[in-house]
PDB file of C-alpha atoms in Angstrom:
ATOM      1  CA  UNK A   1     -29.620 -31.877 -48.690  1.00 62.00           C
ATOM      2  CA  UNK A   2     -33.248 -31.662 -47.881  1.00 71.00           C
ATOM      3  CA  UNK A   3     -35.533 -34.187 -49.439  1.00 94.00           C
ATOM      4  CA  UNK A   4     -37.677 -37.243 -49.250  1.00 97.00           C
ATOM      5  CA  UNK A   5     -36.341 -40.741 -48.636  1.00 97.00           C
ATOM      6  CA  UNK A   6     -38.336 -43.801 -49.502  1.00 98.00           C
ATOM      7  CA  UNK A   7     -37.274 -47.331 -48.566  1.00 96.00           C
ATOM      8  CA  UNK A   8     -36.849 -49.953 -49.665  1.00 96.00           C
ATOM      9  CA  UNK A   9     -36.396 -49.251 -53.344  1.00 96.00           C
ATOM     10  CA  UNK A  10     -37.629 -52.734 -54.288  1.00 95.00           C
ATOM     11  CA  UNK A  11     -40.005 -54.991 -52.324  1.00 93.00           C
ATOM     12  CA  UNK A  12     -41.652 -58.334 -52.960  1.00 89.00           C
ATOM     13  CA  UNK A  13     -44.906 -59.371 -51.371  1.00 86.00           C
ATOM     14  CA  UNK A  14     -46.745 -62.641 -51.361  1.00 84.00           C
ATOM     15  CA  UNK A  15     -50.525 -62.843 -51.441  1.00 80.00           C
ATOM     16  CA  UNK A  16     -51.909 -62.462 -47.912  1.00 82.00           C
ATOM     17  CA  UNK A  17     -48.814 -60.682 -46.659  1.00 88.00           C
ATOM     18  CA  UNK A  18     -48.732 -57.178 -45.180  1.00 92.00           C
ATOM     19  CA  UNK A  19     -45.784 -54.963 -46.063  1.00 93.00           C
ATOM     20  CA  UNK A  20     -44.836 -51.486 -44.907  1.00 95.00           C
ATOM     21  CA  UNK A  21     -43.218 -48.816 -47.081  1.00 97.00           C
ATOM     22  CA  UNK A  22     -41.212 -46.109 -45.441  1.00 98.00           C
ATOM     23  CA  UNK A  23     -41.299 -42.356 -46.246  1.00 98.00           C
ATOM     24  CA  UNK A  24     -39.236 -39.810 -44.389  1.00 98.00           C
ATOM     25  CA  UNK A  25     -38.833 -36.109 -45.146  1.00 97.00           C
ATOM     26  CA  UNK A  26     -36.544 -33.461 -43.707  1.00 96.00           C
ATOM     27  CA  UNK A  27     -38.164 -30.505 -45.507  1.00 96.00           C
ATOM     28  CA  UNK A  28     -40.285 -29.505 -42.516  1.00 94.00           C
ATOM     29  CA  UNK A  29     -43.366 -29.895 -44.690  1.00 94.00           C
ATOM     30  CA  UNK A  30     -46.743 -30.189 -43.041  1.00 93.00           C
ATOM     31  CA  UNK A  31     -48.529 -32.149 -45.815  1.00 94.00           C
ATOM     32  CA  UNK A  32     -47.542 -35.611 -47.036  1.00 96.00           C
ATOM     33  CA  UNK A  33     -49.084 -37.881 -49.708  1.00 96.00           C
ATOM     34  CA  UNK A  34     -48.946 -41.433 -51.024  1.00 97.00           C
ATOM     35  CA  UNK A  35     -49.542 -42.191 -54.658  1.00 97.00           C
ATOM     36  CA  UNK A  36     -49.685 -45.398 -56.626  1.00 95.00           C
ATOM     37  CA  UNK A  37     -48.494 -45.508 -60.235  1.00 94.00           C
ATOM     38  CA  UNK A  38     -49.310 -48.618 -62.336  1.00 89.00           C
ATOM     39  CA  UNK A  39     -47.135 -49.334 -65.339  1.00 83.00           C
ATOM     40  CA  UNK A  40     -47.545 -46.669 -68.040  1.00 79.00           C
ATOM     41  CA  UNK A  41     -50.150 -44.808 -65.976  1.00 82.00           C
ATOM     42  CA  UNK A  42     -50.514 -41.548 -64.123  1.00 87.00           C
ATOM     43  CA  UNK A  43     -50.594 -41.160 -60.327  1.00 94.00           C
ATOM     44  CA  UNK A  44     -53.538 -42.032 -58.116  1.00 94.00           C
ATOM     45  CA  UNK A  45     -53.826 -40.710 -54.587  1.00 95.00           C
ATOM     46  CA  UNK A  46     -53.983 -43.365 -51.850  1.00 96.00           C
ATOM     47  CA  UNK A  47     -53.827 -41.316 -48.584  1.00 96.00           C
ATOM     48  CA  UNK A  48     -52.749 -37.836 -47.576  1.00 95.00           C
ATOM     49  CA  UNK A  49     -51.982 -36.157 -44.255  1.00 95.00           C
ATOM     50  CA  UNK A  50     -52.082 -32.428 -43.562  1.00 92.00           C
ATOM     51  CA  UNK A  51     -50.935 -32.613 -39.919  1.00 92.00           C
ATOM     52  CA  UNK A  52     -49.533 -35.003 -37.403  1.00 94.00           C
ATOM     53  CA  UNK A  53     -52.021 -37.618 -36.142  1.00 95.00           C
ATOM     54  CA  UNK A  54     -54.453 -36.812 -38.934  1.00 94.00           C
ATOM     55  CA  UNK A  55     -54.878 -38.366 -42.392  1.00 95.00           C
ATOM     56  CA  UNK A  56     -57.536 -38.688 -45.078  1.00 95.00           C
ATOM     57  CA  UNK A  57     -58.425 -41.298 -47.671  1.00 95.00           C
ATOM     58  CA  UNK A  58     -57.658 -40.622 -51.297  1.00 94.00           C
ATOM     59  CA  UNK A  59     -59.128 -42.206 -54.355  1.00 92.00           C
ATOM     60  CA  UNK A  60     -57.843 -45.805 -53.899  1.00 93.00           C
ATOM     61  CA  UNK A  61     -57.471 -46.263 -50.102  1.00 94.00           C
ATOM     62  CA  UNK A  62     -58.996 -49.757 -49.932  1.00 92.00           C
ATOM     63  CA  UNK A  63     -56.358 -52.295 -48.909  1.00 91.00           C
ATOM     64  CA  UNK A  64     -53.969 -49.692 -47.495  1.00 95.00           C
ATOM     65  CA  UNK A  65     -53.361 -48.070 -44.128  1.00 96.00           C
ATOM     66  CA  UNK A  66     -51.138 -45.195 -42.947  1.00 98.00           C
ATOM     67  CA  UNK A  67     -50.046 -43.454 -39.767  1.00 98.00           C
ATOM     68  CA  UNK A  68     -48.626 -39.984 -39.062  1.00 98.00           C
ATOM     69  CA  UNK A  69     -47.099 -40.060 -35.579  1.00 97.00           C
ATOM     70  CA  UNK A  70     -44.269 -37.712 -36.495  1.00 97.00           C
ATOM     71  CA  UNK A  71     -44.135 -34.778 -38.857  1.00 97.00           C
ATOM     72  CA  UNK A  72     -41.232 -36.336 -40.733  1.00 97.00           C
ATOM     73  CA  UNK A  73     -42.647 -39.784 -41.253  1.00 98.00           C
ATOM     74  CA  UNK A  74     -45.652 -41.123 -43.179  1.00 98.00           C
ATOM     75  CA  UNK A  75     -45.397 -44.922 -43.569  1.00 98.00           C
ATOM     76  CA  UNK A  76     -47.784 -46.845 -45.810  1.00 97.00           C
ATOM     77  CA  UNK A  77     -48.882 -50.445 -45.187  1.00 96.00           C
ATOM     78  CA  UNK A  78     -50.141 -52.555 -48.028  1.00 92.00           C
ATOM     79  CA  UNK A  79     -52.485 -55.037 -46.327  1.00 88.00           C
ATOM     80  CA  UNK A  80     -53.583 -58.530 -47.270  1.00 71.00           C
ATOM     81  CA  UNK A  81     -56.881 -57.029 -48.340  1.00 62.00           C
ATOM     82  CA  UNK A  82     -55.227 -55.393 -51.344  1.00 66.00           C
ATOM     83  CA  UNK A  83     -56.486 -57.011 -54.532  1.00 65.00           C
ATOM     84  CA  UNK A  84     -54.174 -57.482 -57.483  1.00 65.00           C
ATOM     85  CA  UNK A  85     -55.277 -57.637 -61.094  1.00 60.00           C
ATOM     86  CA  UNK A  86     -53.060 -60.558 -62.170  1.00 58.00           C
ATOM     87  CA  UNK A  87     -51.050 -63.337 -60.618  1.00 57.00           C
ATOM     88  CA  UNK A  88     -47.787 -61.373 -61.045  1.00 61.00           C
ATOM     89  CA  UNK A  89     -48.107 -57.658 -60.742  1.00 76.00           C
ATOM     90  CA  UNK A  90     -46.069 -54.677 -59.759  1.00 84.00           C
ATOM     91  CA  UNK A  91     -46.812 -51.039 -58.918  1.00 90.00           C
ATOM     92  CA  UNK A  92     -44.680 -48.035 -58.121  1.00 93.00           C
ATOM     93  CA  UNK A  93     -45.465 -46.262 -54.860  1.00 96.00           C
ATOM     94  CA  UNK A  94     -44.506 -42.579 -54.599  1.00 97.00           C
ATOM     95  CA  UNK A  95     -44.432 -40.459 -51.468  1.00 98.00           C
ATOM     96  CA  UNK A  96     -44.600 -36.668 -51.686  1.00 97.00           C
ATOM     97  CA  UNK A  97     -44.779 -33.639 -49.451  1.00 96.00           C
ATOM     98  CA  UNK A  98     -45.704 -29.989 -49.727  1.00 94.00           C
ATOM     99  CA  UNK A  99     -45.104 -27.053 -47.419  1.00 89.00           C
ATOM    100  CA  UNK A 100     -48.371 -25.302 -46.772  1.00 73.00           C
ATOM    101  CA  UNK A 101     -51.650 -26.863 -45.794  1.00 68.00           C
ATOM    102  CA  UNK A 102     -54.554 -25.620 -47.892  1.00 70.00           C
ATOM    103  CA  UNK A 103     -52.381 -23.726 -50.313  1.00 74.00           C
ATOM    104  CA  UNK A 104     -52.686 -25.190 -53.811  1.00 75.00           C
ATOM    105  CA  UNK A 105     -49.903 -22.944 -55.140  1.00 81.00           C
ATOM    106  CA  UNK A 106     -47.202 -25.075 -53.579  1.00 87.00           C
ATOM    107  CA  UNK A 107     -45.406 -27.725 -55.607  1.00 92.00           C
ATOM    108  CA  UNK A 108     -45.096 -31.243 -54.292  1.00 94.00           C
ATOM    109  CA  UNK A 109     -41.694 -32.817 -53.709  1.00 96.00           C
ATOM    110  CA  UNK A 110     -41.348 -36.509 -54.439  1.00 97.00           C
ATOM    111  CA  UNK A 111     -39.191 -39.348 -53.226  1.00 98.00           C
ATOM    112  CA  UNK A 112     -37.699 -41.830 -55.690  1.00 97.00           C
ATOM    113  CA  UNK A 113     -40.367 -44.450 -55.095  1.00 97.00           C
ATOM    114  CA  UNK A 114     -40.694 -48.071 -53.975  1.00 96.00           C
ATOM    115  CA  UNK A 115     -41.426 -50.708 -56.604  1.00 95.00           C
ATOM    116  CA  UNK A 116     -43.626 -53.348 -55.042  1.00 92.00           C
ATOM    117  CA  UNK A 117     -43.958 -56.651 -56.878  1.00 90.00           C
ATOM    118  CA  UNK A 118     -46.691 -59.143 -56.008  1.00 83.00           C
ATOM    119  CA  UNK A 119     -45.822 -62.774 -56.333  1.00 78.00           C
TER     120      UNK A 119
ATOM    121  CA  UNK B   1     -61.227 -39.221 -62.243  1.00 40.00           C
ATOM    122  CA  UNK B   2     -58.385 -37.607 -64.197  1.00 46.00           C
ATOM    123  CA  UNK B   3     -58.585 -33.846 -64.368  1.00 59.00           C
ATOM    124  CA  UNK B   4     -55.646 -33.272 -66.735  1.00 69.00           C
ATOM    125  CA  UNK B   5     -55.162 -35.193 -69.943  1.00 82.00           C
ATOM    126  CA  UNK B   6     -51.869 -34.967 -71.831  1.00 85.00           C
ATOM    127  CA  UNK B   7     -51.491 -35.151 -75.582  1.00 87.00           C
ATOM    128  CA  UNK B   8     -49.729 -36.824 -77.274  1.00 92.00           C
ATOM    129  CA  UNK B   9     -49.274 -39.979 -75.254  1.00 92.00           C
ATOM    130  CA  UNK B  10     -45.802 -40.442 -76.756  1.00 95.00           C
ATOM    131  CA  UNK B  11     -43.447 -38.222 -78.720  1.00 96.00           C
ATOM    132  CA  UNK B  12     -40.117 -39.101 -80.383  1.00 97.00           C
ATOM    133  CA  UNK B  13     -37.853 -36.359 -81.712  1.00 97.00           C
ATOM    134  CA  UNK B  14     -34.245 -35.779 -82.668  1.00 98.00           C
ATOM    135  CA  UNK B  15     -31.871 -33.959 -80.410  1.00 98.00           C
ATOM    136  CA  UNK B  16     -31.961 -30.211 -81.086  1.00 98.00           C
ATOM    137  CA  UNK B  17     -35.631 -30.198 -82.115  1.00 98.00           C
ATOM    138  CA  UNK B  18     -38.404 -28.643 -80.019  1.00 98.00           C
ATOM    139  CA  UNK B  19     -40.933 -30.765 -78.136  1.00 97.00           C
ATOM    140  CA  UNK B  20     -44.484 -29.630 -77.412  1.00 97.00           C
ATOM    141  CA  UNK B  21     -46.835 -31.335 -75.064  1.00 96.00           C
ATOM    142  CA  UNK B  22     -50.431 -30.335 -74.324  1.00 96.00           C
ATOM    143  CA  UNK B  23     -52.662 -30.681 -71.318  1.00 95.00           C
ATOM    144  CA  UNK B  24     -56.427 -30.244 -71.165  1.00 95.00           C
ATOM    145  CA  UNK B  25     -58.433 -30.007 -67.967  1.00 93.00           C
ATOM    146  CA  UNK B  26     -62.137 -29.848 -67.077  1.00 91.00           C
ATOM    147  CA  UNK B  27     -62.833 -27.525 -64.187  1.00 89.00           C
ATOM    148  CA  UNK B  28     -61.749 -24.059 -63.165  1.00 90.00           C
ATOM    149  CA  UNK B  29     -58.252 -23.922 -61.653  1.00 91.00           C
ATOM    150  CA  UNK B  30     -56.082 -21.368 -59.897  1.00 91.00           C
ATOM    151  CA  UNK B  31     -52.834 -22.906 -61.167  1.00 94.00           C
ATOM    152  CA  UNK B  32     -51.458 -25.694 -63.296  1.00 95.00           C
ATOM    153  CA  UNK B  33     -48.159 -27.495 -62.663  1.00 96.00           C
ATOM    154  CA  UNK B  34     -45.832 -29.492 -64.889  1.00 97.00           C
ATOM    155  CA  UNK B  35     -43.644 -32.373 -63.602  1.00 97.00           C
ATOM    156  CA  UNK B  36     -40.990 -34.593 -65.158  1.00 98.00           C
ATOM    157  CA  UNK B  37     -40.372 -38.245 -64.281  1.00 97.00           C
ATOM    158  CA  UNK B  38     -37.261 -40.100 -65.348  1.00 97.00           C
ATOM    159  CA  UNK B  39     -37.617 -43.837 -65.686  1.00 94.00           C
ATOM    160  CA  UNK B  40     -37.829 -45.515 -62.259  1.00 92.00           C
ATOM    161  CA  UNK B  41     -37.613 -42.233 -60.361  1.00 95.00           C
ATOM    162  CA  UNK B  42     -39.875 -39.866 -58.596  1.00 96.00           C
ATOM    163  CA  UNK B  43     -41.467 -36.789 -60.105  1.00 97.00           C
ATOM    164  CA  UNK B  44     -39.621 -33.491 -60.248  1.00 97.00           C
ATOM    165  CA  UNK B  45     -41.518 -30.190 -60.267  1.00 97.00           C
ATOM    166  CA  UNK B  46     -40.709 -28.126 -63.372  1.00 98.00           C
ATOM    167  CA  UNK B  47     -42.937 -25.095 -63.395  1.00 97.00           C
ATOM    168  CA  UNK B  48     -46.166 -23.642 -61.927  1.00 96.00           C
ATOM    169  CA  UNK B  49     -48.334 -21.227 -63.888  1.00 97.00           C
ATOM    170  CA  UNK B  50     -51.112 -19.326 -62.118  1.00 95.00           C
ATOM    171  CA  UNK B  51     -54.504 -18.722 -63.657  1.00 95.00           C
ATOM    172  CA  UNK B  52     -53.827 -15.021 -64.156  1.00 95.00           C
ATOM    173  CA  UNK B  53     -50.647 -15.784 -66.163  1.00 97.00           C
ATOM    174  CA  UNK B  54     -50.665 -16.562 -69.875  1.00 97.00           C
ATOM    175  CA  UNK B  55     -47.020 -17.610 -70.319  1.00 98.00           C
ATOM    176  CA  UNK B  56     -44.071 -18.512 -68.176  1.00 98.00           C
ATOM    177  CA  UNK B  57     -40.469 -19.365 -68.924  1.00 97.00           C
ATOM    178  CA  UNK B  58     -37.817 -21.341 -67.062  1.00 96.00           C
ATOM    179  CA  UNK B  59     -34.582 -21.967 -68.948  1.00 97.00           C
ATOM    180  CA  UNK B  60     -35.463 -24.006 -72.082  1.00 98.00           C
ATOM    181  CA  UNK B  61     -39.048 -24.500 -70.859  1.00 98.00           C
ATOM    182  CA  UNK B  62     -42.005 -22.384 -71.952  1.00 98.00           C
ATOM    183  CA  UNK B  63     -45.448 -22.961 -70.541  1.00 98.00           C
ATOM    184  CA  UNK B  64     -48.620 -21.375 -71.746  1.00 98.00           C
ATOM    185  CA  UNK B  65     -52.076 -21.395 -70.182  1.00 98.00           C
ATOM    186  CA  UNK B  66     -55.347 -20.650 -71.890  1.00 97.00           C
ATOM    187  CA  UNK B  67     -58.113 -20.697 -69.268  1.00 96.00           C
ATOM    188  CA  UNK B  68     -60.845 -20.045 -71.839  1.00 96.00           C
ATOM    189  CA  UNK B  69     -59.922 -23.313 -73.574  1.00 96.00           C
ATOM    190  CA  UNK B  70     -58.913 -25.065 -70.356  1.00 95.00           C
ATOM    191  CA  UNK B  71     -55.625 -26.075 -71.824  1.00 96.00           C
ATOM    192  CA  UNK B  72     -51.881 -25.671 -71.277  1.00 97.00           C
ATOM    193  CA  UNK B  73     -48.811 -26.487 -73.299  1.00 97.00           C
ATOM    194  CA  UNK B  74     -45.248 -27.234 -72.351  1.00 98.00           C
ATOM    195  CA  UNK B  75     -42.562 -26.428 -74.932  1.00 98.00           C
ATOM    196  CA  UNK B  76     -39.007 -27.720 -74.528  1.00 98.00           C
ATOM    197  CA  UNK B  77     -36.676 -25.963 -76.895  1.00 98.00           C
ATOM    198  CA  UNK B  78     -33.418 -27.356 -78.302  1.00 98.00           C
ATOM    199  CA  UNK B  79     -34.084 -30.781 -76.736  1.00 98.00           C
ATOM    200  CA  UNK B  80     -31.319 -32.971 -75.415  1.00 97.00           C
ATOM    201  CA  UNK B  81     -31.063 -36.699 -74.838  1.00 97.00           C
ATOM    202  CA  UNK B  82     -31.311 -35.991 -71.113  1.00 97.00           C
ATOM    203  CA  UNK B  83     -34.789 -34.591 -71.618  1.00 98.00           C
ATOM    204  CA  UNK B  84     -36.035 -38.094 -72.329  1.00 98.00           C
ATOM    205  CA  UNK B  85     -38.675 -38.704 -69.630  1.00 98.00           C
ATOM    206  CA  UNK B  86     -42.374 -38.713 -68.953  1.00 96.00           C
ATOM    207  CA  UNK B  87     -44.055 -35.351 -68.462  1.00 97.00           C
ATOM    208  CA  UNK B  88     -47.182 -34.813 -66.411  1.00 96.00           C
ATOM    209  CA  UNK B  89     -49.512 -31.903 -65.906  1.00 95.00           C
ATOM    210  CA  UNK B  90     -51.257 -31.546 -62.520  1.00 94.00           C
ATOM    211  CA  UNK B  91     -54.127 -29.382 -61.298  1.00 93.00           C
ATOM    212  CA  UNK B  92     -55.372 -28.676 -57.769  1.00 90.00           C
ATOM    213  CA  UNK B  93     -58.507 -30.219 -56.441  1.00 85.00           C
ATOM    214  CA  UNK B  94     -59.354 -29.028 -52.960  1.00 79.00           C
ATOM    215  CA  UNK B  95     -56.644 -27.586 -50.725  1.00 71.00           C
ATOM    216  CA  UNK B  96     -53.220 -28.815 -51.674  1.00 77.00           C
ATOM    217  CA  UNK B  97     -54.183 -32.073 -53.377  1.00 88.00           C
ATOM    218  CA  UNK B  98     -53.233 -32.531 -57.003  1.00 91.00           C
ATOM    219  CA  UNK B  99     -54.749 -34.517 -59.849  1.00 92.00           C
ATOM    220  CA  UNK B 100     -52.243 -35.832 -62.392  1.00 92.00           C
ATOM    221  CA  UNK B 101     -52.791 -36.718 -66.001  1.00 90.00           C
ATOM    222  CA  UNK B 102     -51.523 -39.964 -67.565  1.00 90.00           C
ATOM    223  CA  UNK B 103     -48.476 -38.184 -68.979  1.00 94.00           C
ATOM    224  CA  UNK B 104     -46.574 -37.791 -72.246  1.00 95.00           C
ATOM    225  CA  UNK B 105     -43.569 -40.042 -72.841  1.00 96.00           C
ATOM    226  CA  UNK B 106     -40.880 -38.044 -74.557  1.00 97.00           C
ATOM    227  CA  UNK B 107     -37.944 -39.737 -76.260  1.00 98.00           C
ATOM    228  CA  UNK B 108     -35.122 -37.606 -77.580  1.00 98.00           C
ATOM    229  CA  UNK B 109     -32.799 -39.455 -79.966  1.00 97.00           C
ATOM    230  CA  UNK B 110     -29.172 -38.456 -80.207  1.00 92.00           C
TER     231      UNK B 110
END
């Protein structure tokens, strides 16, 4: 079946540590996105990519980096610069894709997310 | 900033009842989308309604769009326990980016 695979499902990170979240899609979609969802909140856009080797910052890009070397893959790195609101904190990271660049009438397809807990 | 805002924030109903969720937005749009999220999972696209449509159906889902009031509603008829989830509206903002509201948490009690 076609879809989006995110890994790992759960991840723990210590302060000052970089971690990378994987996102792979086999839908042949051009556009890919990373969102962060804090507990009980909506989704906020971190980065998006409309084509290989190109990506743009979203609303909360500080402390994150991405790459798009292949159409199928859009990994997200949470860097040591990422600030956390409390000593123990977790957020849900969702990867999505859509088929047509510049066409807002296309739905986005989501992976099942990675829950990142900060120790 | 959030474009769509859902109302109510939470809704609890009995199985078999209908559930209605509302979404308001601020700027002109060419479509509005509804998504469902089960606990701990990704979002699933439910339905897209274009700005020139007033109503759209998909199974037990009925979506309306009132562009003059900048609002949309999602009706789930004859709800089931499996409909328990969070529901989000989303509107386009430049190309194929979407802005999501904070969602409505629906609990269907059996």
